[in-house]
Short mmCIF file of N, CA, C and O in Angstrom, two decimals:
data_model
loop_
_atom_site.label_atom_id
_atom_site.label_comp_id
_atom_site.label_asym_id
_atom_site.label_seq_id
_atom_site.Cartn_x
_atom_site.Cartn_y
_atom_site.Cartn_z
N UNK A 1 -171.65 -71.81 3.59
CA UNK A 1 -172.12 -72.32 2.32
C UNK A 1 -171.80 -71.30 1.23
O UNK A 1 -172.10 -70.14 1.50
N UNK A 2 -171.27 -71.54 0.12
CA UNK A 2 -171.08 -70.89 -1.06
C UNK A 2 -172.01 -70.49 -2.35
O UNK A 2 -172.34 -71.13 -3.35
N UNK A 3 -172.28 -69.26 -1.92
CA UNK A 3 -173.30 -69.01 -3.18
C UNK A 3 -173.41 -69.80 -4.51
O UNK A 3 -172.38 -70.39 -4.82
N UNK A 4 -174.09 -69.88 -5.05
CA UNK A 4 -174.23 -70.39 -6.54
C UNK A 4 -173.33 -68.67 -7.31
O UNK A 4 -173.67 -69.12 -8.41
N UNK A 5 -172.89 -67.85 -7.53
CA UNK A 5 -172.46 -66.44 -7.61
C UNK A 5 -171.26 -66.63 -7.38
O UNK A 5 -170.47 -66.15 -8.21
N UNK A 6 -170.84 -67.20 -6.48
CA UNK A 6 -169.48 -67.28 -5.79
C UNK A 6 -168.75 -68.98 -6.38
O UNK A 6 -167.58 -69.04 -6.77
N UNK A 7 -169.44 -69.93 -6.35
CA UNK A 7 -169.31 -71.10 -6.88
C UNK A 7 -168.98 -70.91 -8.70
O UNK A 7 -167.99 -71.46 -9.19
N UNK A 8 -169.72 -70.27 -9.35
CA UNK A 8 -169.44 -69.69 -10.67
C UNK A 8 -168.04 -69.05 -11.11
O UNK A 8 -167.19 -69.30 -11.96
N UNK A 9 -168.22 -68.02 -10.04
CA UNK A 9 -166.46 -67.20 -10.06
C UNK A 9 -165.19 -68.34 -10.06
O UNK A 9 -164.28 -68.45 -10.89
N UNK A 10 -165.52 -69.37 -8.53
CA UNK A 10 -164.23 -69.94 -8.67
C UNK A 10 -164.00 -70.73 -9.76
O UNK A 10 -162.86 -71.13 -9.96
N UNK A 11 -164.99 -71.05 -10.55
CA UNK A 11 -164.99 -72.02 -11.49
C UNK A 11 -164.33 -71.18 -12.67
O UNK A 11 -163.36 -71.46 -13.38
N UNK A 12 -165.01 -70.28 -12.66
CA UNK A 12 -163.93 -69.37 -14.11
C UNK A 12 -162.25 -69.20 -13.30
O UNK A 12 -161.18 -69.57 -13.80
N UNK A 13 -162.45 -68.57 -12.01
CA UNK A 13 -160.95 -68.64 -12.00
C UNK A 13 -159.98 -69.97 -11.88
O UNK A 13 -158.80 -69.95 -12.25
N UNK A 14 -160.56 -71.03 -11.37
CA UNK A 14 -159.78 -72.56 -12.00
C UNK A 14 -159.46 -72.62 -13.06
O UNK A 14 -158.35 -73.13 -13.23
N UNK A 15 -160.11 -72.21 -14.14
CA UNK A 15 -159.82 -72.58 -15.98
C UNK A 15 -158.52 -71.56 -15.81
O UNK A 15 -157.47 -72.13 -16.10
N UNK A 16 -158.42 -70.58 -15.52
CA UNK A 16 -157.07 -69.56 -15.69
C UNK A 16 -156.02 -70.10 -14.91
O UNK A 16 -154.99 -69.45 -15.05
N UNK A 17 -155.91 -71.11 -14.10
CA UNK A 17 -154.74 -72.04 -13.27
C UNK A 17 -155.11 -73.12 -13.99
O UNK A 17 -156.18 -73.73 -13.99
N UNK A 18 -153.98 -73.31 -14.69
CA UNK A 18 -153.74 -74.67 -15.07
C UNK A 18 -152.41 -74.99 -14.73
O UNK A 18 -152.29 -75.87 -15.58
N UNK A 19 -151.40 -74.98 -14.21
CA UNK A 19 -150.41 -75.41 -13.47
C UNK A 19 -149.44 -74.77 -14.83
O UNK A 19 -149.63 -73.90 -15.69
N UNK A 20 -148.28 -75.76 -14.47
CA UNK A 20 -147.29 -75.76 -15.92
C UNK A 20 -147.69 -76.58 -16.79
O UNK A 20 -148.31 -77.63 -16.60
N UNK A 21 -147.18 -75.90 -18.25
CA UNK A 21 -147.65 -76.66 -19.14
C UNK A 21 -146.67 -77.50 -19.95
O UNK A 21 -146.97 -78.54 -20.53
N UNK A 22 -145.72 -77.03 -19.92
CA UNK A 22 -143.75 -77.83 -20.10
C UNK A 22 -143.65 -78.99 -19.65
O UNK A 22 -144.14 -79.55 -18.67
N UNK A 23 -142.90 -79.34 -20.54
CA UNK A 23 -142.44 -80.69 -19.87
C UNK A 23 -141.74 -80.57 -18.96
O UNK A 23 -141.79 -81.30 -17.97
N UNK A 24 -140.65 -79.25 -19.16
CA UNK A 24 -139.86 -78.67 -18.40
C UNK A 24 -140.28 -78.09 -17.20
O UNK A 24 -139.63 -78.17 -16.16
N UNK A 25 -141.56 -77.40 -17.32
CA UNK A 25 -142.28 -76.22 -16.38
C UNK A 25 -142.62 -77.76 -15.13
O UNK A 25 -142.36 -77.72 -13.92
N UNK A 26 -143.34 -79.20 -16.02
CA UNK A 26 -143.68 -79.83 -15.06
C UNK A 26 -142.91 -80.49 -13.84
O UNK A 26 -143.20 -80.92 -12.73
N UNK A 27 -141.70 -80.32 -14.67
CA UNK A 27 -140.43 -81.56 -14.03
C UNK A 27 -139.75 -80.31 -13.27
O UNK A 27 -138.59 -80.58 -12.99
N UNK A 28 -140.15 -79.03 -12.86
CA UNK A 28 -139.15 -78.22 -12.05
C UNK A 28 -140.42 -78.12 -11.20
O UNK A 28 -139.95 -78.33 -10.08
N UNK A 29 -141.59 -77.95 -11.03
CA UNK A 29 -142.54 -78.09 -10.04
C UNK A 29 -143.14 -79.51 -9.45
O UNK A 29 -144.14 -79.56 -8.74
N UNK A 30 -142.50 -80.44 -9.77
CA UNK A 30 -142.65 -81.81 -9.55
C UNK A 30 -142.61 -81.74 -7.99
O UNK A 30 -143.70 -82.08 -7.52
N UNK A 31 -141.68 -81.41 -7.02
CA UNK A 31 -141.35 -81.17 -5.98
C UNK A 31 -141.54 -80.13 -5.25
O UNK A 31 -140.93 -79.94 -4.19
N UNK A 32 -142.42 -79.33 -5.76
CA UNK A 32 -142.11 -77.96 -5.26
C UNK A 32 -142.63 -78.29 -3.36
O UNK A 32 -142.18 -77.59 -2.46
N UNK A 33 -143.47 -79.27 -3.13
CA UNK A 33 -144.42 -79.31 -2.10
C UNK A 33 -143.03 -79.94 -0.64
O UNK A 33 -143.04 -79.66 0.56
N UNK A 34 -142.15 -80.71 -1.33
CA UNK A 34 -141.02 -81.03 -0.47
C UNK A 34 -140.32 -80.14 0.03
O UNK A 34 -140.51 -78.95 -0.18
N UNK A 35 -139.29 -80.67 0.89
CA UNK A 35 -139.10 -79.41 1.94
C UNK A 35 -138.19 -80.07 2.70
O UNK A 35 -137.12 -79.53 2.94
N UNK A 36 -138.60 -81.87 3.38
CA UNK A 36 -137.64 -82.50 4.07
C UNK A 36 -137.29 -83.96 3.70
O UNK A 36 -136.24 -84.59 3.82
N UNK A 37 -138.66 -84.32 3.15
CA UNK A 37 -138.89 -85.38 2.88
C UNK A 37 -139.79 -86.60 3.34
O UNK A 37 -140.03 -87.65 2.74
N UNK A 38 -140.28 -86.12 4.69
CA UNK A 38 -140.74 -87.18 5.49
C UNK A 38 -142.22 -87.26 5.12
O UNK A 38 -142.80 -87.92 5.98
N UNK A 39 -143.17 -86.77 4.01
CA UNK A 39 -143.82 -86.90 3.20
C UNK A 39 -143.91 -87.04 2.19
O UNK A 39 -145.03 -86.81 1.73
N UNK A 40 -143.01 -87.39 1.39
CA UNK A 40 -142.85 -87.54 0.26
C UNK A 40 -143.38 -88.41 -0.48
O UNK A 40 -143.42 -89.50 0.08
N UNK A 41 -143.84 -88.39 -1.61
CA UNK A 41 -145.25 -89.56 -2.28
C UNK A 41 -143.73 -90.30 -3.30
O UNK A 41 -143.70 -91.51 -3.53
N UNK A 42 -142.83 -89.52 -3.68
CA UNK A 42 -142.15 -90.52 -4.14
C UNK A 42 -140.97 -90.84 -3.55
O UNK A 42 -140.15 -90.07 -3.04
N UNK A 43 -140.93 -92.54 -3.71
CA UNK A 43 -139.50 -92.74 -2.69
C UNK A 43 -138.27 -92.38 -2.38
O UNK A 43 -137.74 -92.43 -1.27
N UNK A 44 -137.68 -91.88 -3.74
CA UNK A 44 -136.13 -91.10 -3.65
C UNK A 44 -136.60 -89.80 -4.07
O UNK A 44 -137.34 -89.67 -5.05
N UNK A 45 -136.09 -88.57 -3.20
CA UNK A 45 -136.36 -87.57 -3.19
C UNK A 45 -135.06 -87.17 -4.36
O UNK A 45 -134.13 -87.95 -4.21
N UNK A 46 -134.83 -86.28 -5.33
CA UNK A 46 -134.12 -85.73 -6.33
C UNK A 46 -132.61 -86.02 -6.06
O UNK A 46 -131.74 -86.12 -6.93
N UNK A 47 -132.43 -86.15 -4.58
CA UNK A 47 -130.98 -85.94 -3.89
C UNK A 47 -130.89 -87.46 -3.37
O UNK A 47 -130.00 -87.72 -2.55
N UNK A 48 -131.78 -88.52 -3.80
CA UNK A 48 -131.43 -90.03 -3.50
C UNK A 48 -130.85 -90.69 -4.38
O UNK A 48 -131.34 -90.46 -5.49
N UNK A 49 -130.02 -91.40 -4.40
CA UNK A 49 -130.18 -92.71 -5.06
C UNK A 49 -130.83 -93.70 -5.46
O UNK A 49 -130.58 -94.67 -4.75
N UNK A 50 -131.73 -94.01 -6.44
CA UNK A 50 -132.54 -94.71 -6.42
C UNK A 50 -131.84 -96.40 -6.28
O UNK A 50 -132.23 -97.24 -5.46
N UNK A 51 -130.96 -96.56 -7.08
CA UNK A 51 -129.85 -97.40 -7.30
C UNK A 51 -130.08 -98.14 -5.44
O UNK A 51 -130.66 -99.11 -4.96
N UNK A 52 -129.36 -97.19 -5.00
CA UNK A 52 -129.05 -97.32 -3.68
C UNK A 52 -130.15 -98.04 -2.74
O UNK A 52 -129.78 -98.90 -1.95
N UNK A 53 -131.60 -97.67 -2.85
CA UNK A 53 -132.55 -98.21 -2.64
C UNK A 53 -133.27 -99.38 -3.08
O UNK A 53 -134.08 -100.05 -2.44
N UNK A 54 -132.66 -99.60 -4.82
CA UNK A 54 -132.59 -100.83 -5.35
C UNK A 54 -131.92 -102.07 -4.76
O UNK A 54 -132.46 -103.17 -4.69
N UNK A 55 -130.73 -101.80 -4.34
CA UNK A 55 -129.82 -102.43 -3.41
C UNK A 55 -129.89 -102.74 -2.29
O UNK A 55 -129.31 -103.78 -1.96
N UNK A 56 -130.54 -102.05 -1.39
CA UNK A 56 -131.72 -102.55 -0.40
C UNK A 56 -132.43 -103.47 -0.19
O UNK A 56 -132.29 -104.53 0.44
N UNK A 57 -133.50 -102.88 -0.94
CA UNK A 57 -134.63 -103.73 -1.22
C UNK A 57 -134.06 -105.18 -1.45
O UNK A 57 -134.31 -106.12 -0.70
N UNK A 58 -133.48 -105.24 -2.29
CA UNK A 58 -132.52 -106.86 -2.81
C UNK A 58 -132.14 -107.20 -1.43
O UNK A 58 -132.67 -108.13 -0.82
N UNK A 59 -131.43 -106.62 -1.06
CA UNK A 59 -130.74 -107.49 -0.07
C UNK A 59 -131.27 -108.06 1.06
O UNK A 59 -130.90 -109.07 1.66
N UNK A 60 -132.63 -106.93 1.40
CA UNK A 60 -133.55 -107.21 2.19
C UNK A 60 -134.18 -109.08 1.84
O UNK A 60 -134.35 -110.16 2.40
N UNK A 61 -134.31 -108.43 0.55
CA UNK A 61 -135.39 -109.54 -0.11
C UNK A 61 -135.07 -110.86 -0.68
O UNK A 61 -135.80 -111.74 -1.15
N UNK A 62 -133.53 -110.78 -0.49
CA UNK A 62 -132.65 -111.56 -0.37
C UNK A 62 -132.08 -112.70 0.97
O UNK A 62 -131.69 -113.87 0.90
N UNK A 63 -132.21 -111.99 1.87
CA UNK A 63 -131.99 -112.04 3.08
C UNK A 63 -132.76 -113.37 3.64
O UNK A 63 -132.38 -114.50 3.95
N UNK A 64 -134.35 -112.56 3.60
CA UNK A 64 -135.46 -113.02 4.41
C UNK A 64 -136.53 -113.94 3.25
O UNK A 64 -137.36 -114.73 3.72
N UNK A 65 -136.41 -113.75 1.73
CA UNK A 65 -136.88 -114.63 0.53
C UNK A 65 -138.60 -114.95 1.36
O UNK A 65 -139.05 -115.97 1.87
N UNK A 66 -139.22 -113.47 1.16
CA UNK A 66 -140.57 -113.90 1.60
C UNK A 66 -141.73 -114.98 0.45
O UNK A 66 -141.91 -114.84 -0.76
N UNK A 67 -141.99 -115.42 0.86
CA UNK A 67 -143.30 -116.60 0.15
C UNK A 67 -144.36 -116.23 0.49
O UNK A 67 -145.07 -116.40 -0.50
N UNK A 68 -144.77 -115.96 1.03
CA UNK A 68 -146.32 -114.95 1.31
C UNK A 68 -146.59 -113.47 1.80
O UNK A 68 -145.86 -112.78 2.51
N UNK A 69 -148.16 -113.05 1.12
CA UNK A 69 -148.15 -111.21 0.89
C UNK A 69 -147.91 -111.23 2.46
O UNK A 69 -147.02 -110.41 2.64
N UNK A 70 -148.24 -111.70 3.51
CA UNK A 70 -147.53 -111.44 4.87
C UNK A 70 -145.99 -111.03 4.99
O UNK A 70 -145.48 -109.99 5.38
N UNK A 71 -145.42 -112.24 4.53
CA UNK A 71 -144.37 -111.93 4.88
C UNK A 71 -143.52 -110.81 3.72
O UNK A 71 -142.45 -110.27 4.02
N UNK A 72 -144.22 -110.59 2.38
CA UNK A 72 -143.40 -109.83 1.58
C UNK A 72 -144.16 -108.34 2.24
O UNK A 72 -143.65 -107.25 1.97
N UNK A 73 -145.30 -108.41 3.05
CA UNK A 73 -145.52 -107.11 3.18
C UNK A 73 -144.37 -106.37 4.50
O UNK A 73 -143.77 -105.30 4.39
N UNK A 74 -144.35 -107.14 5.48
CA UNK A 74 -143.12 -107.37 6.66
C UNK A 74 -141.51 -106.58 6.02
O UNK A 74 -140.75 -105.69 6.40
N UNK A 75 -141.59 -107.41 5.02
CA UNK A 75 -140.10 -107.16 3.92
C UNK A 75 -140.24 -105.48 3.83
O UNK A 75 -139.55 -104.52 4.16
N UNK A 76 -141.45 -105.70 3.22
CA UNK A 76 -141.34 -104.20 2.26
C UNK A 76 -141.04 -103.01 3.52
O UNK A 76 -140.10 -102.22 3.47
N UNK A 77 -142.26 -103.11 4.85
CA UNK A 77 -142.19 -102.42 6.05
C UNK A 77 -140.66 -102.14 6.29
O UNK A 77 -140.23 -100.98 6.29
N UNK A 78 -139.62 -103.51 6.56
CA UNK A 78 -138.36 -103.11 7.02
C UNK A 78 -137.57 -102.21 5.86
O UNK A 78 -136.53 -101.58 5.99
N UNK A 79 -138.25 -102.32 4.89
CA UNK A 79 -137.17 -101.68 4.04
C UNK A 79 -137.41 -100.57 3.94
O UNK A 79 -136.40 -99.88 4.04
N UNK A 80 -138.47 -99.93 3.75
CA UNK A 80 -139.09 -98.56 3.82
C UNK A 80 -138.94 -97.84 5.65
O UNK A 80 -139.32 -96.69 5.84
N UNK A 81 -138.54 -98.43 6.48
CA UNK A 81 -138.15 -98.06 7.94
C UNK A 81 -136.60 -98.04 7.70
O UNK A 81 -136.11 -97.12 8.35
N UNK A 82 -135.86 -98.61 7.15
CA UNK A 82 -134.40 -98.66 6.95
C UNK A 82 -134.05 -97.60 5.77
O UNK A 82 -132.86 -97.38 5.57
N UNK A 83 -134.77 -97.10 5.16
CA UNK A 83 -134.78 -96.16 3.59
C UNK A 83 -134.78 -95.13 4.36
O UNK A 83 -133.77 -94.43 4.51
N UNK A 84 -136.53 -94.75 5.26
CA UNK A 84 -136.49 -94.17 5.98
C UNK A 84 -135.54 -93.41 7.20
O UNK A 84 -135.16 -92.27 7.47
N UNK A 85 -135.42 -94.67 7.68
CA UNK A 85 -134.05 -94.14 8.96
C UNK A 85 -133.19 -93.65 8.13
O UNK A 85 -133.09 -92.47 8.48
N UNK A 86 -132.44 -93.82 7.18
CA UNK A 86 -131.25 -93.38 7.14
C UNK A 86 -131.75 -91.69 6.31
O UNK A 86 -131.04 -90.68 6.26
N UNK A 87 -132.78 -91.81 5.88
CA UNK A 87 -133.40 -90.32 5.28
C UNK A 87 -133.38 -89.13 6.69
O UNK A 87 -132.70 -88.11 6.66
N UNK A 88 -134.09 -89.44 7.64
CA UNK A 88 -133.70 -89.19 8.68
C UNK A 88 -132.54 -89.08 9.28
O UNK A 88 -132.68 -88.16 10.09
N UNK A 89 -131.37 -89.55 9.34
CA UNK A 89 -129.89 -89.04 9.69
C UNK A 89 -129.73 -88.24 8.87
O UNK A 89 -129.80 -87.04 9.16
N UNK A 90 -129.47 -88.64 7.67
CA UNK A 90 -129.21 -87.25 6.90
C UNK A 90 -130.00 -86.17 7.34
O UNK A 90 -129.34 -85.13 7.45
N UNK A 91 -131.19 -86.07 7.62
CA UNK A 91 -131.64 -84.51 7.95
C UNK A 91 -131.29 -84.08 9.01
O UNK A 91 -131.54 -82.89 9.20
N UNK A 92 -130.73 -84.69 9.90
CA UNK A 92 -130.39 -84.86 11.37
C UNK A 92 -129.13 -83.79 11.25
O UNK A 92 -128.92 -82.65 11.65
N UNK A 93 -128.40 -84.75 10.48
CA UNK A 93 -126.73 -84.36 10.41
C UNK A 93 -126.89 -82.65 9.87
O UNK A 93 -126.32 -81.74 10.47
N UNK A 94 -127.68 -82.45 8.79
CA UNK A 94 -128.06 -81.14 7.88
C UNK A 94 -128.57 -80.38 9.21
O UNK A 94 -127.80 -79.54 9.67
N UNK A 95 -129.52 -80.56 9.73
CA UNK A 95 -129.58 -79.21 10.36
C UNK A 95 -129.27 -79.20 11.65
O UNK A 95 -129.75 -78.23 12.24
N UNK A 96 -128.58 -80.00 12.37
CA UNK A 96 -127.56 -79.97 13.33
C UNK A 96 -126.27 -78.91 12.80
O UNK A 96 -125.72 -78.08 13.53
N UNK A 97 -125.97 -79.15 11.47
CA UNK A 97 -124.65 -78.78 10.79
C UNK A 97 -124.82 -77.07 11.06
O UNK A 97 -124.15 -76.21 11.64
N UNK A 98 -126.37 -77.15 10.13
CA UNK A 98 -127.17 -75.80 10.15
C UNK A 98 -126.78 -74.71 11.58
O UNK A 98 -126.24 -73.61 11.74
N UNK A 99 -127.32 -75.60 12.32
CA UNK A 99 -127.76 -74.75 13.34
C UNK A 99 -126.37 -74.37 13.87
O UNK A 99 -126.25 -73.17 14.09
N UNK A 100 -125.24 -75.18 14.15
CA UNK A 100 -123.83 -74.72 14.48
C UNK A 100 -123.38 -74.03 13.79
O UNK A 100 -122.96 -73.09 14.46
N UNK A 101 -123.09 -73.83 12.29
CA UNK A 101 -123.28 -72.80 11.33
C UNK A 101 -124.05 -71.74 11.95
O UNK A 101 -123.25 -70.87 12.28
N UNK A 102 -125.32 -71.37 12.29
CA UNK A 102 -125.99 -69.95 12.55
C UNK A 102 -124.91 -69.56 13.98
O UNK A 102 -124.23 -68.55 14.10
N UNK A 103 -125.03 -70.62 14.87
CA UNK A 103 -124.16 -70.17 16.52
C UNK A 103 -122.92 -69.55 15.85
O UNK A 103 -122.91 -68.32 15.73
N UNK A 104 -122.08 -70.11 15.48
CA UNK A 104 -120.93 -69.86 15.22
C UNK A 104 -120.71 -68.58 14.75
O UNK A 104 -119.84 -67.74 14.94
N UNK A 105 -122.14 -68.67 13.79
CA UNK A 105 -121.81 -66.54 12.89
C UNK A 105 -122.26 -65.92 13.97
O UNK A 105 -121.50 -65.21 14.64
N UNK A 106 -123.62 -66.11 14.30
CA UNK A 106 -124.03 -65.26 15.64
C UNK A 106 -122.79 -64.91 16.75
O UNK A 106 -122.58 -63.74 17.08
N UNK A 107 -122.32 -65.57 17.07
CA UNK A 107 -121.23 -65.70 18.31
C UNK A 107 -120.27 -65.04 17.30
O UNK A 107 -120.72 -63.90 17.43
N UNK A 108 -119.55 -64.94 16.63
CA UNK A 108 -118.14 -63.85 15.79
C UNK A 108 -118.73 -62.89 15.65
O UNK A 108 -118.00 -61.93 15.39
N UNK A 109 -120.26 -62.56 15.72
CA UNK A 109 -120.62 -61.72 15.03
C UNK A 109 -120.76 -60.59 16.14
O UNK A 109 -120.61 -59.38 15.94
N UNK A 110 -121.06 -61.15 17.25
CA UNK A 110 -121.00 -60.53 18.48
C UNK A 110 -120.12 -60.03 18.91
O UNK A 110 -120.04 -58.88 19.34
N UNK A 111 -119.01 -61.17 18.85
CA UNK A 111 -117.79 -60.80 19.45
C UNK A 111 -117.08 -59.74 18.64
O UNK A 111 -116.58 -58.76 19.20
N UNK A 112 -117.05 -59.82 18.04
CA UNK A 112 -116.35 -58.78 16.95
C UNK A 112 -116.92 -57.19 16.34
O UNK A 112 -116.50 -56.31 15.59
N UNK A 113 -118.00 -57.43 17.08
CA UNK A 113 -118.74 -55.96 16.87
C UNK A 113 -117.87 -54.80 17.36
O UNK A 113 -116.99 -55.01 18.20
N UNK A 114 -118.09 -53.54 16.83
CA UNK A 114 -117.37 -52.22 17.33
C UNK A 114 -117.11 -52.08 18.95
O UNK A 114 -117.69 -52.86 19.72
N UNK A 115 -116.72 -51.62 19.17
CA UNK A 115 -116.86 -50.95 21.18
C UNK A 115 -117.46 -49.95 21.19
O UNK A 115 -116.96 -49.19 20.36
N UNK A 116 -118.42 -49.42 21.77
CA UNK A 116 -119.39 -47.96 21.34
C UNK A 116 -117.97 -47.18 22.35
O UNK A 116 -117.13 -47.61 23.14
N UNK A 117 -118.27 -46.07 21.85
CA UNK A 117 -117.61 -45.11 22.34
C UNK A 117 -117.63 -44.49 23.50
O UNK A 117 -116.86 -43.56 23.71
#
């Protein structure tokens, strides 16, 4: 339990954090909490297409022309699992790429070391 003493303090030190105050300061910490994506509160991460997801969605919704919140909720599920999946390959491909990248230096890096004497 937190003192009434201690409850006071954090309260003065909250008023001294107020985040950014820029429009600029806000829109470069917008993301700071991302990392891969697979939490992400908004749907296209900086490096999406939104377009691309627009195009989706349509075609999805095109496709299957739901008439009830059942079936438009169904819609929305496949499209956000198909947005999804392919968000997922891409990270797949990235740090697969990654990790053969580290082997590859590791391994020259070995091989190519001095001969001790």
């Amino acid at each position: 339990m937190v003192s009434d003493k201690q409850l006071a303090a954090n309260r003065r030190n909250a008023l001294k954090s107020t985040g950014p105050r820029t429009l600029r300061g806000k829109a470069i910490t917008r993301f700071n909490a991302i990392s891969h994506g697979i939490y992400a509160e908004q749907e296209c991460l900086p490096n999406e297409n939104p377009e691309q997801l627009r195009a989706l969605a349509d075609s999805y919704l095109e496709r299957w022309d739901p008439a009830l919140d059942e079936e438009r909720y169904m819609v929305d599920k496949l499209i956000r699992c198909d947005w999804m999946t392919r968000r997922f390959q891409r990270i797949e491909v990235s740090l697969w790429t990654h990790l053969r990248c580290q082997e590859s230096y590791h391994f020259h890096q070995d091989r190519y070391k001095a001969a001790p004497n």
